Short mmCIF file of C-alpha atoms and ligand atoms in Angstrom, two decimals:
data_model
loop_
_atom_site.label_atom_id
_atom_site.label_comp_id
_atom_site.label_asym_id
_atom_site.label_seq_id
_atom_site.Cartn_x
_atom_site.Cartn_y
_atom_site.Cartn_z
CA UNK A 1 -18.98 5.68 15.55
CA UNK A 2 -17.97 5.77 11.87
CA UNK A 3 -17.86 2.37 10.16
CA UNK A 4 -15.28 1.73 7.43
CA UNK A 5 -17.42 -0.19 4.98
CA UNK A 6 -16.85 -2.72 2.21
CA UNK A 7 -16.76 -1.38 -1.36
CA UNK A 8 -18.68 -3.74 -3.62
CA UNK A 9 -19.90 -3.08 -7.14
CA UNK A 10 -19.02 0.59 -6.82
CA UNK A 11 -21.04 1.03 -3.61
CA UNK A 12 -20.22 1.18 0.02
CA UNK A 13 -21.76 -1.59 2.09
CA UNK A 14 -21.77 -1.89 5.88
CA UNK A 15 -21.83 -5.05 8.02
CA UNK A 16 -23.51 -5.73 11.33
CA UNK A 17 -20.36 -7.30 12.69
CA UNK A 18 -17.41 -4.92 13.10
CA UNK A 19 -13.86 -4.80 14.45
CA UNK A 20 -12.30 -1.83 16.29
CA UNK A 21 -9.70 0.40 14.62
CA UNK A 22 -7.31 2.10 17.03
CA UNK A 23 -5.12 5.17 16.86
CA UNK A 24 -1.79 3.72 18.10
CA UNK A 25 -0.56 7.12 19.25
CA UNK A 26 -3.44 7.50 21.75
CA UNK A 27 -4.68 3.95 22.32
CA UNK A 28 -8.21 5.15 21.51
CA UNK A 29 -10.68 3.26 19.32
CA UNK A 30 -11.42 5.80 16.57
CA UNK A 31 -13.51 3.82 14.09
CA UNK A 32 -15.08 0.44 13.48
CA UNK A 33 -14.34 -1.59 10.37
CA UNK A 34 -16.91 -3.89 8.76
CA UNK A 35 -16.24 -7.61 9.17
CA UNK A 36 -17.19 -9.69 6.13
CA UNK A 37 -19.18 -12.90 6.49
CA UNK A 38 -19.58 -15.62 3.86
CA UNK A 39 -22.60 -13.91 2.24
CA UNK A 40 -20.69 -10.65 1.65
CA UNK A 41 -17.72 -12.54 0.25
CA UNK A 42 -20.12 -14.16 -2.24
CA UNK A 43 -21.51 -10.74 -3.19
CA UNK A 44 -18.03 -9.35 -3.86
CA UNK A 45 -17.14 -12.38 -5.99
CA UNK A 46 -20.39 -12.05 -7.95
CA UNK A 47 -19.73 -8.33 -8.58
CA UNK A 48 -16.20 -9.05 -9.83
CA UNK A 49 -17.41 -11.95 -11.99
CA UNK A 50 -20.13 -9.86 -13.62
CA UNK A 51 -17.82 -6.92 -14.31
CA UNK A 52 -15.16 -9.13 -15.90
CA UNK A 53 -16.36 -9.73 -19.51
CA UNK A 54 -16.83 -6.06 -20.38
CA UNK A 55 -13.60 -5.03 -18.64
CA UNK A 56 -11.62 -7.82 -20.35
CA UNK A 57 -12.90 -6.55 -23.72
CA UNK A 58 -12.05 -2.90 -22.96
CA UNK A 59 -8.95 -2.00 -25.02
CA UNK A 60 -5.75 -1.79 -22.94
CA UNK A 61 -5.26 1.86 -23.98
CA UNK A 62 -8.65 2.72 -22.41
CA UNK A 63 -7.77 0.81 -19.26
CA UNK A 64 -4.50 2.78 -19.17
CA UNK A 65 -6.44 6.06 -19.32
CA UNK A 66 -8.24 5.07 -16.10
CA UNK A 67 -4.80 4.54 -14.52
CA UNK A 68 -3.61 7.99 -15.66
CA UNK A 69 -6.64 9.62 -13.99
CA UNK A 70 -6.16 7.43 -10.90
CA UNK A 71 -2.53 8.59 -10.57
CA UNK A 72 -3.65 12.21 -10.81
CA UNK A 73 -6.35 11.74 -8.15
CA UNK A 74 -3.89 10.01 -5.82
CA UNK A 75 -1.58 13.00 -6.08
CA UNK A 76 -4.41 15.48 -5.50
CA UNK A 77 -5.59 13.59 -2.39
CA UNK A 78 -2.15 12.68 -1.06
CA UNK A 79 -2.28 14.91 2.05
CA UNK A 80 -5.62 13.48 3.20
CA UNK A 81 -4.46 9.91 2.51
CA UNK A 82 -1.21 10.19 4.46
CA UNK A 83 -3.10 11.59 7.46
CA UNK A 84 -5.35 8.51 7.43
CA UNK A 85 -2.37 6.16 7.10
CA UNK A 86 -0.50 7.82 9.93
CA UNK A 87 -3.54 8.03 12.22
CA UNK A 88 -4.29 4.28 12.00
CA UNK A 89 -0.82 2.79 11.42
CA UNK A 90 1.22 5.09 13.65
CA UNK A 91 4.03 5.87 11.16
CA UNK A 92 5.06 9.48 10.56
CA UNK A 93 3.27 11.48 7.87
CA UNK A 94 6.57 11.91 5.98
CA UNK A 95 7.05 8.13 5.96
CA UNK A 96 3.42 7.65 4.89
CA UNK A 97 4.05 10.07 1.99
CA UNK A 98 7.07 7.95 1.00
CA UNK A 99 4.96 4.79 0.87
CA UNK A 100 2.20 6.53 -1.08
CA UNK A 101 4.75 7.79 -3.63
CA UNK A 102 6.16 4.29 -4.09
CA UNK A 103 2.57 3.07 -4.55
CA UNK A 104 1.89 5.76 -7.18
CA UNK A 105 5.00 4.61 -9.08
CA UNK A 106 3.25 1.26 -9.55
CA UNK A 107 0.22 3.05 -10.99
CA UNK A 108 2.58 4.89 -13.38
CA UNK A 109 4.03 1.56 -14.50
CA UNK A 110 0.50 0.20 -15.06
CA UNK A 111 -0.17 3.19 -17.37
CA UNK A 112 2.22 1.47 -19.83
CA UNK A 113 0.02 -1.63 -20.08
CA UNK A 114 -0.60 -1.42 -23.86
CA UNK A 115 3.16 -1.77 -24.36
CA UNK A 116 3.49 -4.45 -21.67
CA UNK A 117 0.72 -6.60 -23.20
CA UNK A 118 2.02 -6.37 -26.78
CA UNK A 119 2.77 -10.08 -27.00
CA UNK A 120 5.20 -11.88 -29.31
CA UNK A 121 4.80 -12.49 -33.05
CA UNK A 122 6.55 -14.70 -35.61
CA UNK A 123 5.71 -14.31 -39.27
CA UNK A 124 5.99 -17.47 -41.42
CA UNK A 125 6.79 -19.76 -38.49
CA UNK A 126 5.97 -22.63 -40.88
CA UNK A 127 4.85 -22.68 -44.53
CA UNK A 128 2.02 -20.12 -44.64
CA UNK A 129 1.80 -20.15 -40.84
CA UNK A 130 1.97 -17.13 -38.58
CA UNK A 131 2.42 -17.73 -34.85
CA UNK A 132 2.01 -15.44 -31.89
CA UNK A 133 1.60 -15.43 -28.14
CA UNK A 134 -0.65 -13.07 -26.31
CA UNK A 135 -1.38 -12.47 -22.67
CA UNK A 136 -4.97 -12.69 -21.53
CA UNK A 137 -6.41 -11.76 -18.14
CA UNK A 138 -7.25 -14.52 -15.67
CA UNK A 139 -10.69 -13.35 -14.50
CA UNK A 140 -11.46 -12.60 -10.85
CA UNK A 141 -8.29 -12.24 -8.79
CA UNK A 142 -7.83 -11.35 -5.12
CA UNK A 143 -5.21 -9.62 -2.98
CA UNK A 144 -4.69 -9.90 0.78
CA UNK A 145 -2.49 -7.27 2.35
CA UNK A 146 -0.71 -6.53 5.67
CA UNK A 147 -1.02 -3.61 8.05
CA UNK A 148 2.44 -2.16 7.56
CA UNK A 149 2.01 -0.57 4.10
CA UNK A 150 -1.74 0.05 3.84
CA UNK A 151 -1.38 2.16 0.68
CA UNK A 152 1.70 0.80 -1.07
CA UNK A 153 1.20 -2.97 -0.92
CA UNK A 154 -2.37 -2.93 -2.34
CA UNK A 155 -1.00 -0.62 -5.08
CA UNK A 156 1.62 -3.28 -5.89
CA UNK A 157 -1.29 -5.52 -6.85
CA UNK A 158 -4.52 -4.17 -8.23
CA UNK A 159 -3.40 -1.40 -10.63
CA UNK A 160 -1.50 -3.94 -12.75
CA UNK A 161 -4.08 -6.72 -12.29
CA UNK A 162 -6.85 -4.37 -13.41
CA UNK A 163 -4.80 -2.78 -16.22
CA UNK A 164 -4.27 -6.33 -17.55
CA UNK A 165 -8.07 -6.76 -17.76
CA UNK A 166 -8.85 -8.67 -14.55
CA UNK A 167 -11.37 -7.70 -11.91
CA UNK A 168 -10.10 -7.58 -8.36
CA UNK A 169 -11.15 -8.19 -4.76
CA UNK A 170 -8.89 -6.67 -2.12
CA UNK A 171 -8.92 -7.80 1.51
CA UNK A 172 -6.80 -5.21 3.36
CA UNK A 173 -5.56 -5.41 6.93
CA UNK A 174 -8.30 -4.81 9.48
CA UNK A 175 -5.87 -2.71 11.54
CA UNK A 176 -5.66 0.32 9.20
CA UNK A 177 -8.40 0.09 6.55
CA UNK A 178 -9.41 3.75 6.02
CA UNK A 179 -6.78 4.84 3.47
CA UNK A 180 -7.33 1.63 1.50
CA UNK A 181 -11.04 2.37 1.14
CA UNK A 182 -10.43 6.03 0.26
CA UNK A 183 -7.96 4.98 -2.47
CA UNK A 184 -10.37 2.37 -3.88
CA UNK A 185 -13.06 5.03 -4.15
CA UNK A 186 -10.62 7.21 -6.13
CA UNK A 187 -10.20 4.41 -8.68
CA UNK A 188 -13.99 4.47 -9.19
CA UNK A 189 -13.82 8.25 -9.61
CA UNK A 190 -11.06 7.73 -12.19
CA UNK A 191 -13.47 5.71 -14.33
CA UNK A 192 -13.09 2.05 -13.31
CA UNK A 193 -16.58 0.58 -13.80
CA UNK A 194 -18.42 -0.82 -10.74
CA UNK A 195 -17.24 -4.29 -9.79
CA UNK A 196 -13.76 -3.91 -11.34
CA UNK A 197 -12.25 -3.24 -7.88
CA UNK A 198 -14.03 -4.44 -4.76
CA UNK A 199 -12.81 -4.11 -1.18
CA UNK A 200 -13.80 -6.70 1.39
CA UNK A 201 -13.07 -5.62 4.95
CA UNK A 202 -12.52 -8.09 7.74
CA UNK A 203 -10.34 -10.94 8.91
CA UNK A 204 -9.61 -14.57 8.13
CA UNK A 205 -13.28 -15.31 7.34
CA UNK A 206 -12.99 -13.10 4.23
CA UNK A 207 -9.59 -14.58 3.35
CA UNK A 208 -10.85 -18.16 3.61
CA UNK A 209 -13.94 -17.35 1.55
CA UNK A 210 -11.73 -16.03 -1.27
CA UNK A 211 -9.25 -18.87 -0.93
CA UNK A 212 -11.87 -21.58 -1.20
CA UNK A 213 -13.94 -20.04 -4.00
CA UNK A 214 -13.45 -21.78 -7.36
CA UNK A 215 -14.34 -18.49 -9.03
CA UNK A 216 -11.21 -16.73 -7.76
CA UNK A 217 -8.47 -17.59 -10.25
CA UNK A 218 -5.43 -16.19 -8.45
CA UNK A 219 -4.36 -14.76 -5.10
CA UNK A 220 -1.56 -12.36 -4.23
CA UNK A 221 -0.79 -12.35 -0.50
CA UNK A 222 1.62 -10.23 1.53
CA UNK A 223 1.94 -10.83 5.29
CA UNK A 224 3.65 -13.05 7.83
CA UNK A 225 5.34 -16.31 6.86
CA UNK A 226 3.12 -18.82 8.72
CA UNK A 227 0.02 -17.42 7.02
CA UNK A 228 1.77 -17.05 3.65
CA UNK A 229 2.88 -20.71 3.78
CA UNK A 230 -0.54 -22.11 4.68
CA UNK A 231 -2.38 -19.83 2.23
CA UNK A 232 -0.01 -20.86 -0.58
CA UNK A 233 -0.52 -24.57 0.18
CA UNK A 234 -4.31 -24.32 0.43
CA UNK A 235 -4.75 -22.02 -2.57
CA UNK A 236 -2.51 -23.97 -4.91
CA UNK A 237 -4.02 -27.30 -3.81
CA UNK A 238 -7.32 -25.80 -4.96
CA UNK A 239 -5.82 -25.09 -8.40
CA UNK A 240 -5.26 -21.35 -7.99
CA UNK A 241 -2.24 -19.35 -9.07
CA UNK A 242 -0.80 -18.05 -5.79
CA UNK A 243 2.08 -15.76 -4.83
CA UNK A 244 2.54 -15.33 -1.08
CA UNK A 245 5.18 -12.96 0.26
CA UNK A 246 6.14 -13.55 3.88
CA UNK A 247 8.31 -12.25 6.69
CA UNK A 248 11.97 -11.35 6.86
CA UNK A 249 15.16 -10.96 8.88
CA UNK A 250 17.32 -8.58 6.87
CA UNK A 251 21.05 -8.41 7.56
CA UNK A 252 23.41 -5.52 6.82
CA UNK A 253 27.05 -6.57 6.69
CA UNK A 254 29.59 -3.93 7.73
CA UNK A 255 33.14 -4.51 6.46
CA UNK A 256 36.10 -2.83 8.20
CA UNK A 257 36.71 -0.62 5.13
CA UNK A 258 33.15 0.78 5.12
CA UNK A 259 32.47 4.47 5.67
CA UNK A 260 31.22 4.04 9.26
CA UNK A 261 29.46 7.42 9.49
CA UNK A 262 27.50 6.71 6.35
CA UNK A 263 26.71 3.16 7.51
CA UNK A 264 25.50 4.37 10.93
CA UNK A 265 23.34 7.14 9.48
CA UNK A 266 21.67 5.01 6.84
CA UNK A 267 21.27 2.07 9.22
CA UNK A 268 19.31 4.32 11.60
CA UNK A 269 16.64 4.90 8.97
CA UNK A 270 16.67 1.29 7.78
CA UNK A 271 16.36 -0.18 11.27
CA UNK A 272 14.16 2.36 13.07
CA UNK A 273 12.13 4.02 10.28
CA UNK A 274 8.45 3.08 10.61
CA UNK A 275 9.40 1.71 14.07
CA UNK A 276 11.02 -1.28 12.34
CA UNK A 277 7.64 -2.43 10.99
CA UNK A 278 8.90 -2.91 7.44
CA UNK A 279 9.52 -6.23 5.73
CA UNK A 280 12.75 -4.69 4.35
CA UNK A 281 13.85 -3.17 7.69
CA UNK A 282 17.41 -4.04 8.66
CA UNK A 283 17.15 -5.99 11.91
CA UNK A 284 20.67 -7.46 12.08
CA UNK A 285 24.00 -5.66 11.62
CA UNK A 286 26.73 -8.24 10.94
CA UNK A 287 30.03 -6.59 11.77
CA UNK A 288 33.23 -8.10 10.37
CA UNK A 289 35.84 -7.74 13.13
CA UNK A 290 35.40 -6.49 16.70
CA UNK A 291 36.75 -3.08 15.79
CA UNK A 292 33.94 -2.44 13.24
CA UNK A 293 31.36 -3.64 15.77
CA UNK A 294 32.69 -1.39 18.55
CA UNK A 295 32.88 1.64 16.26
CA UNK A 296 29.42 1.05 14.82
CA UNK A 297 27.83 0.66 18.26
CA UNK A 298 29.61 3.78 19.50
CA UNK A 299 28.14 5.72 16.56
CA UNK A 300 24.64 4.22 16.86
CA UNK A 301 23.88 4.49 20.58
CA UNK A 302 23.72 8.32 20.79
CA UNK A 303 21.68 8.44 17.59
CA UNK A 304 19.20 5.92 19.02
CA UNK A 305 18.93 7.90 22.23
CA UNK A 306 18.25 11.06 20.19
CA UNK A 307 15.42 9.55 18.09
CA UNK A 308 12.46 11.94 17.93
CA UNK A 309 9.44 9.78 18.73
CA UNK A 310 5.80 10.81 19.00
CA UNK A 311 2.39 10.75 17.30
CA UNK A 312 3.02 10.15 13.60
CA UNK A 313 0.60 12.87 12.49
CA UNK A 314 2.92 15.49 14.06
CA UNK A 315 5.53 16.63 11.52
CA UNK A 316 9.30 16.41 11.97
CA UNK A 317 9.53 13.13 13.91
CA UNK A 318 11.70 10.08 13.23
CA UNK A 319 9.42 7.37 14.52
CA UNK A 320 5.81 6.87 15.62
CA UNK A 321 4.01 4.29 17.73
CA UNK A 322 3.79 0.56 17.05
CA UNK A 323 0.56 -0.61 15.49
CA UNK A 324 -1.22 -2.23 18.46
CA UNK A 325 -0.69 -2.77 22.18
CA UNK A 326 -0.44 -6.51 21.51
CA UNK A 327 2.32 -6.02 18.95
CA UNK A 328 4.23 -3.57 21.17
CA UNK A 329 4.04 -6.14 24.02
CA UNK A 330 5.30 -8.87 21.70
CA UNK A 331 8.29 -6.74 20.68
CA UNK A 332 8.99 -5.90 24.34
CA UNK A 333 8.83 -9.65 25.08
CA UNK A 334 11.80 -10.11 22.74
CA UNK A 335 13.80 -7.63 24.84
CA UNK A 336 13.31 -9.96 27.83
CA UNK A 337 14.07 -13.05 25.75
CA UNK A 338 17.26 -11.55 24.30
CA UNK A 339 18.52 -10.47 27.72
CA UNK A 340 17.88 -13.96 29.12
CA UNK A 341 19.63 -15.50 26.13
CA UNK A 342 22.79 -13.55 27.02
CA UNK A 343 22.75 -10.72 24.47
CA UNK A 344 23.74 -7.26 25.76
CA UNK A 345 20.99 -4.64 25.54
CA UNK A 346 23.12 -1.53 24.95
CA UNK A 347 20.17 0.76 24.12
CA UNK A 348 16.85 0.08 25.86
CA UNK A 349 13.80 1.98 24.58
CA UNK A 350 11.39 0.73 27.24
CA UNK A 351 11.70 3.78 29.45
CA UNK A 352 10.42 6.10 26.71
CA UNK A 353 7.41 8.26 27.59
CA UNK A 354 5.67 10.58 25.16
CA UNK A 355 4.06 13.38 27.20
CA UNK A 356 0.32 13.65 26.54
CA UNK A 357 0.33 10.21 24.86
CA UNK A 358 0.81 7.94 27.85
CA UNK A 359 -1.66 5.38 26.44
CA UNK A 360 0.02 5.23 23.01
CA UNK A 361 1.91 2.10 21.92
CA UNK A 362 5.36 3.66 21.92
CA UNK A 363 8.71 1.96 22.30
CA UNK A 364 12.07 3.67 21.91
CA UNK A 365 14.90 2.35 19.76
CA UNK A 366 16.71 -0.73 21.10
CA UNK A 367 20.12 -2.20 20.27
CA UNK A 368 21.44 -5.63 21.22
CA UNK A 369 25.15 -6.44 21.01
CA UNK A 370 26.78 -9.90 21.16
CA UNK A 371 23.84 -11.63 19.49
CA UNK A 372 24.59 -15.19 18.31
CA UNK A 373 22.86 -17.34 15.69
CA UNK A 374 21.15 -19.78 18.08
CA UNK A 375 19.28 -16.99 19.91
CA UNK A 376 15.55 -16.50 19.23
CA UNK A 377 16.10 -12.75 18.84
CA UNK A 378 18.35 -13.63 15.88
CA UNK A 379 16.20 -16.34 14.35
CA UNK A 380 12.71 -14.80 14.62
CA UNK A 381 11.21 -11.74 12.97
CA UNK A 382 10.66 -9.14 15.73
CA UNK A 383 9.12 -6.43 13.50
CA UNK A 384 9.88 -3.57 15.86
CA UNK A 385 12.57 -0.95 16.61
CA UNK A 386 15.17 -3.53 17.66
CA UNK A 387 18.55 -3.90 15.95
CA UNK A 388 20.81 -6.87 16.74
CA UNK A 389 24.61 -6.79 16.28
CA UNK A 390 26.30 -10.10 15.39
CA UNK A 391 30.12 -10.21 15.31
CA UNK A 392 31.94 -12.37 12.72
CA UNK A 393 35.54 -12.77 11.53
CA UNK A 394 35.22 -12.52 7.74
CA UNK A 395 32.96 -11.70 4.81
CA UNK A 396 32.69 -15.42 4.01
CA UNK A 397 31.45 -16.10 7.54
CA UNK A 398 28.88 -13.31 7.13
CA UNK A 399 27.69 -14.77 3.82
CA UNK A 400 27.39 -18.27 5.32
CA UNK A 401 25.45 -16.87 8.30
CA UNK A 402 22.93 -15.06 6.09
CA UNK A 403 22.57 -18.02 3.73
CA UNK A 404 21.74 -20.30 6.67
CA UNK A 405 18.82 -18.10 7.80
CA UNK A 406 15.30 -19.26 6.94
CA UNK A 407 14.39 -15.87 5.48
CA UNK A 408 15.88 -14.28 2.37
CA UNK A 409 14.06 -11.04 1.70
CA UNK A 410 16.61 -8.18 1.65
CA UNK A 411 20.24 -7.64 2.60
CA UNK A 412 22.95 -5.02 2.29
CA UNK A 413 26.73 -4.75 2.33
CA UNK A 414 28.59 -1.64 3.48
CA UNK A 415 32.05 -1.56 1.92
CA UNK A 416 34.50 0.42 -0.24
CA UNK A 417 35.77 -2.78 -1.91
CA UNK A 418 34.25 -3.52 -5.31
CA UNK A 419 35.56 -7.09 -5.41
CA UNK A 420 33.96 -7.88 -2.03
CA UNK A 421 30.70 -6.27 -3.20
CA UNK A 422 30.67 -8.40 -6.34
CA UNK A 423 31.34 -11.62 -4.40
CA UNK A 424 28.60 -10.76 -1.89
CA UNK A 425 26.02 -10.01 -4.61
CA UNK A 426 26.87 -13.27 -6.40
CA UNK A 427 26.86 -15.64 -3.44
CA UNK A 428 24.15 -14.32 -1.17
CA UNK A 429 20.91 -16.35 -1.06
CA UNK A 430 18.61 -13.35 -0.77
CA UNK A 431 16.15 -11.88 -3.28
CA UNK A 432 16.98 -8.15 -2.95
CA UNK A 433 20.54 -6.96 -2.39
CA UNK A 434 21.91 -3.49 -1.64
CA UNK A 435 25.54 -2.39 -1.92
CA UNK A 436 25.80 0.62 0.41
CA UNK A 437 21.97 0.83 -0.01
CA UNK A 438 20.34 -0.52 3.14
CA UNK A 439 16.72 -0.62 1.88
CA UNK A 440 17.09 -2.07 -1.63
CA UNK A 441 13.36 -2.01 -2.46
CA UNK A 442 13.28 -2.37 -6.27
CA UNK A 443 11.78 0.45 -8.32
CA UNK A 444 8.34 -0.15 -9.86
CA UNK A 445 9.71 -1.31 -13.24
CA UNK A 446 11.68 -4.14 -11.61
CA UNK A 447 9.97 -6.74 -9.40
CA UNK A 448 9.96 -7.29 -5.63
CA UNK A 449 10.41 -10.60 -3.89
CA UNK A 450 12.46 -12.52 -1.39
CA UNK A 451 13.89 -16.04 -1.53
CA UNK A 452 13.49 -19.02 0.81
CA UNK A 453 10.63 -18.62 3.34
CA UNK A 454 10.14 -14.96 2.42
CA UNK A 455 8.21 -15.88 -0.74
CA UNK A 456 6.07 -18.84 -1.75
CA UNK A 457 5.44 -19.05 -5.48
CA UNK A 458 7.41 -18.42 -8.63
CA UNK A 459 6.74 -14.84 -9.64
CA UNK A 460 7.65 -11.76 -7.65
CA UNK A 461 5.36 -8.82 -6.90
CA UNK A 462 4.84 -5.79 -9.20
CA UNK A 463 6.95 -4.81 -12.22
CA UNK A 464 7.34 -7.24 -15.15
CA UNK A 465 6.55 -10.29 -12.99
CA UNK A 466 3.12 -8.81 -12.17
CA UNK A 467 2.24 -8.69 -15.87
CA UNK A 468 3.02 -12.42 -16.06
CA UNK A 469 1.27 -13.24 -12.77
CA UNK A 470 -1.99 -11.53 -13.72
CA UNK A 471 -2.15 -12.91 -17.28
CA UNK A 472 -2.22 -16.27 -19.00
CA UNK A 473 -0.13 -16.87 -22.09
CA UNK A 474 -1.91 -18.14 -25.15
CA UNK A 475 0.07 -19.36 -28.20
CA UNK A 476 -1.81 -19.12 -31.50
CA UNK A 477 -0.74 -20.64 -34.84
CA UNK A 478 -2.68 -19.54 -37.91
CA UNK A 479 -2.80 -20.64 -41.54
CA UNK A 480 -5.26 -19.53 -44.22
CA UNK A 481 -5.98 -22.16 -46.89
CA UNK A 482 -5.59 -19.70 -49.79
CA UNK A 483 -1.98 -19.04 -48.75
CA UNK A 484 -1.02 -22.71 -48.56
CA UNK A 485 -2.84 -25.47 -50.42
CA UNK A 486 -2.82 -28.93 -48.80
CA UNK A 487 -2.74 -31.71 -51.40
CA UNK A 488 -2.41 -34.75 -49.15
CA UNK A 489 -2.58 -35.80 -45.49
CA UNK A 490 0.72 -35.69 -43.54
CA UNK A 491 1.21 -37.87 -40.49
CA UNK A 492 4.67 -36.88 -39.28
CA UNK A 493 5.00 -34.33 -36.48
CA UNK A 494 5.13 -30.87 -38.07
CA UNK A 495 8.29 -28.80 -37.72
CA UNK A 496 9.28 -25.37 -38.94
CA UNK A 497 12.35 -26.53 -40.91
P1 NAD B 501 -0.47 -10.97 8.93
O1 NAD B 501 0.07 -12.20 8.29
O2 NAD B 501 -0.92 -11.05 10.34
O3 NAD B 501 -1.76 -10.45 8.10
C1 NAD B 501 -1.71 -10.28 6.71
C2 NAD B 501 -3.12 -10.42 6.15
O4 NAD B 501 -3.61 -11.74 6.41
C3 NAD B 501 -4.13 -9.45 6.79
O5 NAD B 501 -5.01 -8.99 5.79
C4 NAD B 501 -4.86 -10.34 7.79
O6 NAD B 501 -6.20 -9.94 8.01
C5 NAD B 501 -4.82 -11.70 7.14
N1 NAD B 501 -4.79 -12.79 8.13
C6 NAD B 501 -4.32 -12.73 9.40
N2 NAD B 501 -4.43 -13.95 9.99
C7 NAD B 501 -4.97 -14.78 9.07
C8 NAD B 501 -5.32 -16.17 9.08
N3 NAD B 501 -5.13 -16.93 10.15
N4 NAD B 501 -5.86 -16.69 7.97
C9 NAD B 501 -6.05 -15.94 6.87
N5 NAD B 501 -5.73 -14.62 6.80
C10 NAD B 501 -5.20 -14.05 7.89
O7 NAD B 501 0.63 -9.84 8.72
P2 NAD B 501 0.65 -8.35 9.33
O8 NAD B 501 0.91 -8.44 10.79
O9 NAD B 501 -0.52 -7.59 8.86
O10 NAD B 501 1.93 -7.76 8.58
C11 NAD B 501 3.24 -7.94 9.03
C12 NAD B 501 3.92 -9.11 8.34
O11 NAD B 501 3.89 -8.93 6.92
C13 NAD B 501 5.39 -9.22 8.69
O12 NAD B 501 5.71 -10.57 8.85
C14 NAD B 501 6.11 -8.64 7.48
O13 NAD B 501 7.42 -9.10 7.28
C15 NAD B 501 5.20 -9.11 6.39
N6 NAD B 501 5.36 -8.29 5.19
C16 NAD B 501 6.03 -8.85 4.15
C17 NAD B 501 6.22 -8.11 3.00
C18 NAD B 501 6.96 -8.69 1.84
O14 NAD B 501 6.94 -8.08 0.80
N7 NAD B 501 7.61 -9.84 1.96
C19 NAD B 501 5.74 -6.79 2.92
C20 NAD B 501 5.06 -6.27 4.00
C21 NAD B 501 4.88 -7.03 5.14
#
C-alpha cells in the first residue's frame, strides 16, 4: 500500500512505522502515512537549520519570485489537489476548491514580501544619527495543523514564514496528509531550495520533538483548544514564540427585523458546509424572540431534510462524510446528550443512509431547539452537522450570552438595523464578526484569530500579523564620525531634542 512519506531536505523519506489513512466516504484504509520518530524529527530540524543562512541572505524579491511560481503551480494542479483533499477529508470537491483558493490568496499576499519587509526609517533622529528598524527572520520555525483544512491552514503559515526568510517544518494532520505533501513538493518545483520547507508526518511524537527542540524558534499551531493550551504553555516556557489557535462555538444572532429567508439560506451553508467541521462554522443560532425562532426553524427544517449528502468526490453535493468513524460517533454521542439534557431534536440526521456507501462515516443534518446555556451541547464544541437554537429576549441578552462563552472565534448578526449592528460589533467579545455575513473569515491581507480560549498568544494568523510573527524587529542607530565630531565625553542620557 502507498506510503505518504516525510519530505526532508527536498527528498521524500519513508518510515517503518505508519498510521492508516481512511477514505471517510467508504470506510476503507486507502494509504499509510509515515510516523516520525525522534531521529527523523532531528533530521528535519538539521535540514532546516542548514538551509537557513543561505535562504535568509536571499533577497526578498527573489524569495517572492518563488512564491509567484508556487501560486501558478497550485493553480495548475488544483483539480488533482482537491480530489486528494476530498478523498481523505470527506468534504465536497467544490468545498475543497474553496479552501484551496483561500490558501492561494495567502501565497499571493506573500508575493508582496519586499514591500511588507520594508522596515521603518528616520533620518537625523539625533545630531548626525540615522535610525531605522528592520525585520529579520527568526530561523527554523514549525507549524502544526489540523485535519479540517489540510490545504488552507498550512498555507496560512509557511508561505509567509518562508517569504520572510525563515526555514520551515510542517507537521500536518495524520488524517489527511496527501494533499499537504503534494503541495510541499510543488514549492520545491517552484524553486525553494532543499531544506527550506520540510514536512514531518506523524502524531504527537513529532509535535513534542519540535516543541522541545531549542533549535526551533517559533511554533504556529491550529487545532483543538486543550492541545493548543498545553502546547502554548510548554512552548513558551521553553522560550519559543508561540501562537496556538484553538476550537470554537460560533453564534449567529437573528433579530426579529432580519431577512429570514436570507438568514436561513446562509445559515445552512455556515452550519452544514463541510459537515460542520470548520472552526468558523455556525453551531448556535441565537434567536431574539420566540417568533424569530419559530420562523427560522420552520425555514430550516425542510432545507436540512433536503441536504444532498454523499461521497465528497462526487460533484453537486452539499455535504460529505465526517472525517473518521470515531469522530462521527462522538458527534452522534452529543445527539444523545442533548436529548437527555432536555433539548428538542427537531431534525435528526441519524437515519441517513447513502446507498453504496453503507460503511462511510455519514451523518445527516441535525437541529436542536430549546437549547439552554448550561447544556453540554451548548458549552462544548461538537464539530459536526449539528445546529443548536437558543431563544433569548433581547439583543443585549444575546451579547451577554456570547460574551460569557469560553470561546470567541467568530460570530454573526442578522439584522436590518444599522444601530444594532454597530452596538453588536462594538460590544461582542469575539475576534471575527460578521454583519449579515455568517462566515466572516478575514481575507488574506487582514489577519485571522479568535479571542478568549480560541487563541493563545498575541498575534493572529496570516496577513500583517504573520509578518510580525515570523520576524524579529531590530532597531539600528547609526552615526559616522565625519558627520558629527565628538569633542568631549557626555554622561547624560541622550535624547533627540
Ligand atoms: P487536534 O487538536 O486533534 O490536532 C491538531 C494537530 O495536533 C494535528 O496535527 C495532530 O496530529 C496534533 N496533535 C493531536 N494530539 C496531540 C497531542 N496530544 N499532542 C501534540 N499534538 C497533538 O485537532 P483536529 O481534530 O485535527 O482539528 C479540529 C480542531 O481544530 C477543532 O477544535 C477546530 O475548532 C480546530 N480548528 C481551529 C481553527 C482556528 O483557526 N481557530 C482552524 C481549524 C481548526
